[in-house]
Amino acid sequence: MSALDHALSRPVSDATVNERLAFLRRVYGWMAAGLLTTAIGAAISIESGLAFASLQMGFFAHLLIVLAWMGGASVAMGLRHRPGVNVIAFAAYALFTGFVISDVILVSMLVASSSGASSLVYVMQALVTTVVTFTGLSVYAMTTKRDFTMIGGLLVAGVLVLVCGGIANHFIGSSGFSLVLTSLGVLVFSAFILYDTQKIVRTYPLGEHVAAAMALFLNFVLLFLYLLRLILSLSRD
């Protein structure tokens, strides 16, 4: 192992302050690039009509797309140790993410327009709330003495509840239950930000800034998605 490889394999927790700051700049830089790519993907999907076509698909077709999205996350993370390839995988996954969430964004635009408001008002509300929440939770995770790395099992259970509850509610059709699941989703992915941020700064090697960016990127997108759904639900009441 070369001296450079050895340096990059050290955990962030053992690095100097300057090395940690450089690592975090890379992580959040890659994350921002991923979010920009997702926004481009969503815009292309909406402008091309793919998002509208997605709204016409049945429940199980949507379920297959979500499963493919989840599988894509596993593939992208599986390539995190391959320099260059990991960047391509992240970019492709971020672009696909834009397509996956574009139908929810389109619905929010249509609902806003039908109420006489700007078409992007709900999207911007969800985005600003996500940025503020993500920033606050990230800072808290890095500065608190509380250990959130022990709640991984609880978070996995929360995701299973969201998935199973979503499938069940497709057949039940309860707006109240949907609101409960959406609120739970906001809580679960807010907790994931605490969990993954601490895990990154305590256990990730210095060379895995792209992998760290992928994890935080997914947390940000899912929190945004659930917040947007929550805003839409409340706007209809």
Coordinates of C-alpha atoms in Angstrom, one line a residue:
M1 CA 0.0 0.0 0.0
S2 CA 1.4 3.4 -1.0
A3 CA 1.7 6.3 1.5
L4 CA -1.2 8.0 -0.2
D5 CA -3.4 4.9 0.0
H6 CA -2.5 4.5 3.6
A7 CA -3.4 8.1 4.3
L8 CA -6.8 7.8 2.6
S9 CA -7.6 4.6 4.4
R10 CA -7.4 6.3 7.8
P11 CA -10.8 7.0 9.4
V12 CA -12.0 10.6 9.5
S13 CA -12.0 10.4 13.3
D14 CA -8.2 9.9 13.3
A15 CA -7.5 12.8 10.9
T16 CA -6.3 16.3 11.6
V17 CA -8.7 19.2 11.7
N18 CA -7.6 20.3 8.3
E19 CA -8.0 16.8 6.8
R20 CA -11.5 16.5 8.3
L21 CA -12.5 19.9 6.9
A22 CA -11.2 18.9 3.4
F23 CA -13.0 15.6 3.6
L24 CA -16.3 17.3 4.5
R25 CA -15.9 19.9 1.7
R26 CA -15.5 17.0 -0.7
V27 CA -18.5 15.1 0.7
Y28 CA -20.9 18.1 0.6
G29 CA -19.5 19.2 -2.8
W30 CA -20.3 15.8 -4.3
M31 CA -23.6 15.7 -2.6
A32 CA -24.5 19.1 -4.1
A33 CA -23.4 17.9 -7.5
G34 CA -25.7 14.9 -7.1
L35 CA -28.7 17.0 -6.1
L36 CA -28.1 19.3 -9.1
T37 CA -28.0 16.2 -11.4
T38 CA -31.3 15.0 -9.8
A39 CA -32.9 18.4 -10.4
I40 CA -31.8 18.2 -14.1
G41 CA -33.2 14.7 -14.4
A42 CA -36.5 15.8 -12.9
A43 CA -36.7 18.8 -15.2
I44 CA -36.0 16.6 -18.3
S45 CA -38.6 14.1 -17.1
I46 CA -41.3 16.8 -16.6
E47 CA -40.5 18.7 -19.8
S48 CA -40.4 15.5 -22.0
G49 CA -43.7 14.1 -20.6
L50 CA -42.1 11.1 -18.9
A51 CA -43.3 12.4 -15.5
F52 CA -46.9 12.7 -16.8
A53 CA -46.7 9.2 -18.3
S54 CA -45.4 7.9 -15.0
L55 CA -48.6 9.2 -13.3
Q56 CA -50.6 7.0 -15.7
M57 CA -48.8 3.8 -14.6
G58 CA -50.4 1.4 -12.2
F59 CA -49.4 0.9 -8.6
F60 CA -47.3 -2.2 -9.2
A61 CA -45.5 -0.5 -12.1
H62 CA -44.6 2.3 -9.7
L63 CA -43.5 -0.3 -7.1
L64 CA -41.2 -1.9 -9.7
I65 CA -39.6 1.5 -10.4
V66 CA -39.1 2.1 -6.7
L67 CA -37.5 -1.3 -6.3
A68 CA -35.2 -0.5 -9.2
W69 CA -34.3 2.8 -7.5
M70 CA -33.5 1.0 -4.3
G71 CA -31.4 -1.6 -6.2
G72 CA -29.6 1.2 -8.0
A73 CA -28.6 2.6 -4.6
S74 CA -27.1 -0.7 -3.7
V75 CA -25.2 -1.0 -7.0
A76 CA -23.9 2.6 -6.7
M77 CA -22.7 2.0 -3.1
G78 CA -21.2 -1.3 -4.2
L79 CA -18.9 0.5 -6.6
R80 CA -17.8 3.1 -4.0
H81 CA -14.3 1.6 -3.8
R82 CA -13.6 2.0 -7.5
P83 CA -12.3 5.5 -8.3
G84 CA -13.9 7.1 -11.4
V85 CA -16.5 4.3 -11.6
N86 CA -18.0 5.4 -8.4
V87 CA -18.5 8.9 -9.7
I88 CA -20.2 7.7 -12.9
A89 CA -22.4 5.4 -10.8
F90 CA -23.4 8.2 -8.5
A91 CA -24.1 10.5 -11.4
A92 CA -26.3 7.9 -13.2
Y93 CA -28.1 7.1 -9.9
A94 CA -28.7 10.8 -9.2
L95 CA -30.1 11.3 -12.8
F96 CA -32.4 8.3 -12.3
T97 CA -33.5 9.7 -9.0
G98 CA -34.7 12.8 -10.8
F99 CA -37.0 10.6 -13.0
V100 CA -38.3 8.6 -10.0
I101 CA -39.4 11.7 -8.0
S102 CA -40.5 13.8 -11.0
D103 CA -44.1 12.6 -10.8
V104 CA -44.5 13.8 -7.2
I105 CA -43.0 17.2 -8.2
L106 CA -45.3 17.4 -11.2
V107 CA -48.3 16.7 -9.0
S108 CA -47.2 19.4 -6.6
M109 CA -46.9 21.8 -9.5
L110 CA -50.4 21.0 -10.8
V111 CA -51.9 21.3 -7.3
A112 CA -50.2 24.7 -6.8
S113 CA -51.3 26.0 -10.2
S114 CA -54.9 24.9 -9.7
S115 CA -55.0 27.0 -6.5
G116 CA -53.8 30.1 -8.3
A117 CA -50.3 30.0 -6.7
S118 CA -46.9 29.7 -8.4
S119 CA -46.4 26.2 -9.7
L120 CA -43.2 25.8 -7.8
V121 CA -44.4 27.1 -4.4
Y122 CA -44.8 23.7 -2.7
V123 CA -41.5 22.5 -4.2
M124 CA -39.7 25.5 -2.9
Q125 CA -41.3 25.2 0.5
A126 CA -40.2 21.6 0.8
L127 CA -36.7 22.3 -0.5
V128 CA -36.1 25.2 1.9
T129 CA -37.5 23.1 4.8
T130 CA -35.3 20.2 3.8
V131 CA -32.1 22.4 3.5
V132 CA -32.8 24.0 7.0
T133 CA -33.6 20.6 8.6
F134 CA -30.6 18.8 7.0
T135 CA -28.2 21.6 8.0
G136 CA -29.4 21.7 11.5
L137 CA -29.4 18.0 12.0
S138 CA -25.9 17.6 10.4
V139 CA -24.4 20.3 12.7
Y140 CA -26.1 18.7 15.7
A141 CA -24.8 15.2 14.8
M142 CA -21.3 16.5 14.5
T143 CA -21.3 18.5 17.8
T144 CA -23.4 16.5 20.2
K145 CA -22.0 13.8 22.6
R146 CA -25.1 11.7 22.0
D147 CA -24.4 8.5 20.0
F148 CA -26.8 8.0 17.1
T149 CA -24.8 5.2 15.4
M150 CA -26.7 2.7 17.6
I151 CA -30.1 3.3 16.1
G152 CA -29.5 1.6 12.7
G153 CA -31.7 -1.3 13.5
L154 CA -34.6 1.0 14.6
L155 CA -34.3 3.0 11.3
V156 CA -34.4 -0.2 9.2
A157 CA -37.6 -1.2 11.1
G158 CA -39.0 2.3 10.3
V159 CA -38.3 1.9 6.6
L160 CA -40.0 -1.5 6.6
V161 CA -43.0 0.0 8.3
L162 CA -43.1 2.8 5.6
V163 CA -42.9 0.3 2.8
C164 CA -45.4 -2.2 4.2
G165 CA -47.7 0.6 5.3
G166 CA -47.6 2.2 1.9
I167 CA -48.5 -1.1 0.2
A168 CA -51.3 -1.7 2.6
N169 CA -52.7 1.9 2.2
H170 CA -52.9 1.4 -1.5
F171 CA -55.7 -1.0 -0.9
I172 CA -57.1 0.7 2.2
G173 CA -57.1 4.2 0.6
S174 CA -57.1 6.1 3.9
S175 CA -56.0 9.7 3.7
G176 CA -55.5 9.8 7.5
F177 CA -53.2 6.7 7.4
S178 CA -51.3 8.3 4.5
L179 CA -50.7 11.4 6.6
V180 CA -49.4 9.3 9.5
L181 CA -47.1 7.4 7.1
T182 CA -45.8 10.6 5.6
S183 CA -45.1 12.2 9.0
L184 CA -43.3 9.0 10.0
G185 CA -41.3 9.2 6.9
V186 CA -40.1 12.7 7.8
L187 CA -39.1 11.5 11.3
V188 CA -37.3 8.4 9.9
F189 CA -35.2 10.2 7.4
S190 CA -34.5 13.0 9.7
A191 CA -33.1 10.4 12.1
F192 CA -31.1 8.8 9.2
I193 CA -29.3 12.2 8.7
L194 CA -28.2 12.0 12.4
Y195 CA -27.2 8.4 12.0
D196 CA -25.3 8.6 8.7
T197 CA -23.6 11.9 9.6
Q198 CA -22.2 10.5 12.8
K199 CA -21.3 7.2 11.0
I200 CA -19.4 9.1 8.3
V201 CA -17.4 11.4 10.7
R202 CA -16.6 8.5 13.0
T203 CA -15.9 5.5 10.8
Y204 CA -15.6 6.4 7.1
P205 CA -12.0 6.4 5.6
L206 CA -10.8 9.8 4.3
G207 CA -10.8 8.4 0.8
E208 CA -14.5 7.6 0.7
H209 CA -16.0 11.0 0.3
V210 CA -18.0 9.9 -2.8
A211 CA -19.6 7.1 -0.8
A212 CA -20.4 9.4 2.1
A213 CA -21.9 11.9 -0.4
M214 CA -24.2 9.1 -1.8
A215 CA -25.5 8.2 1.7
L216 CA -26.3 11.8 2.6
F217 CA -27.7 12.5 -0.9
L218 CA -30.2 9.7 -0.5
N219 CA -31.2 11.0 3.0
F220 CA -31.7 14.5 1.6
V221 CA -33.8 13.4 -1.3
L222 CA -36.1 11.1 0.8
L223 CA -36.6 13.8 3.4
F224 CA -37.5 16.3 0.7
L225 CA -39.9 13.8 -0.9
Y226 CA -41.7 13.1 2.4
L227 CA -41.8 16.8 3.3
L228 CA -43.3 17.6 -0.2
R229 CA -45.9 14.9 0.3
L230 CA -46.7 16.3 3.8
I231 CA -47.1 19.8 2.4
L232 CA -49.4 18.5 -0.3
S233 CA -51.5 16.6 2.1
L234 CA -51.9 19.6 4.4
S235 CA -52.7 21.9 1.5
R236 CA -55.6 19.7 0.5
D237 CA -57.2 19.7 3.9

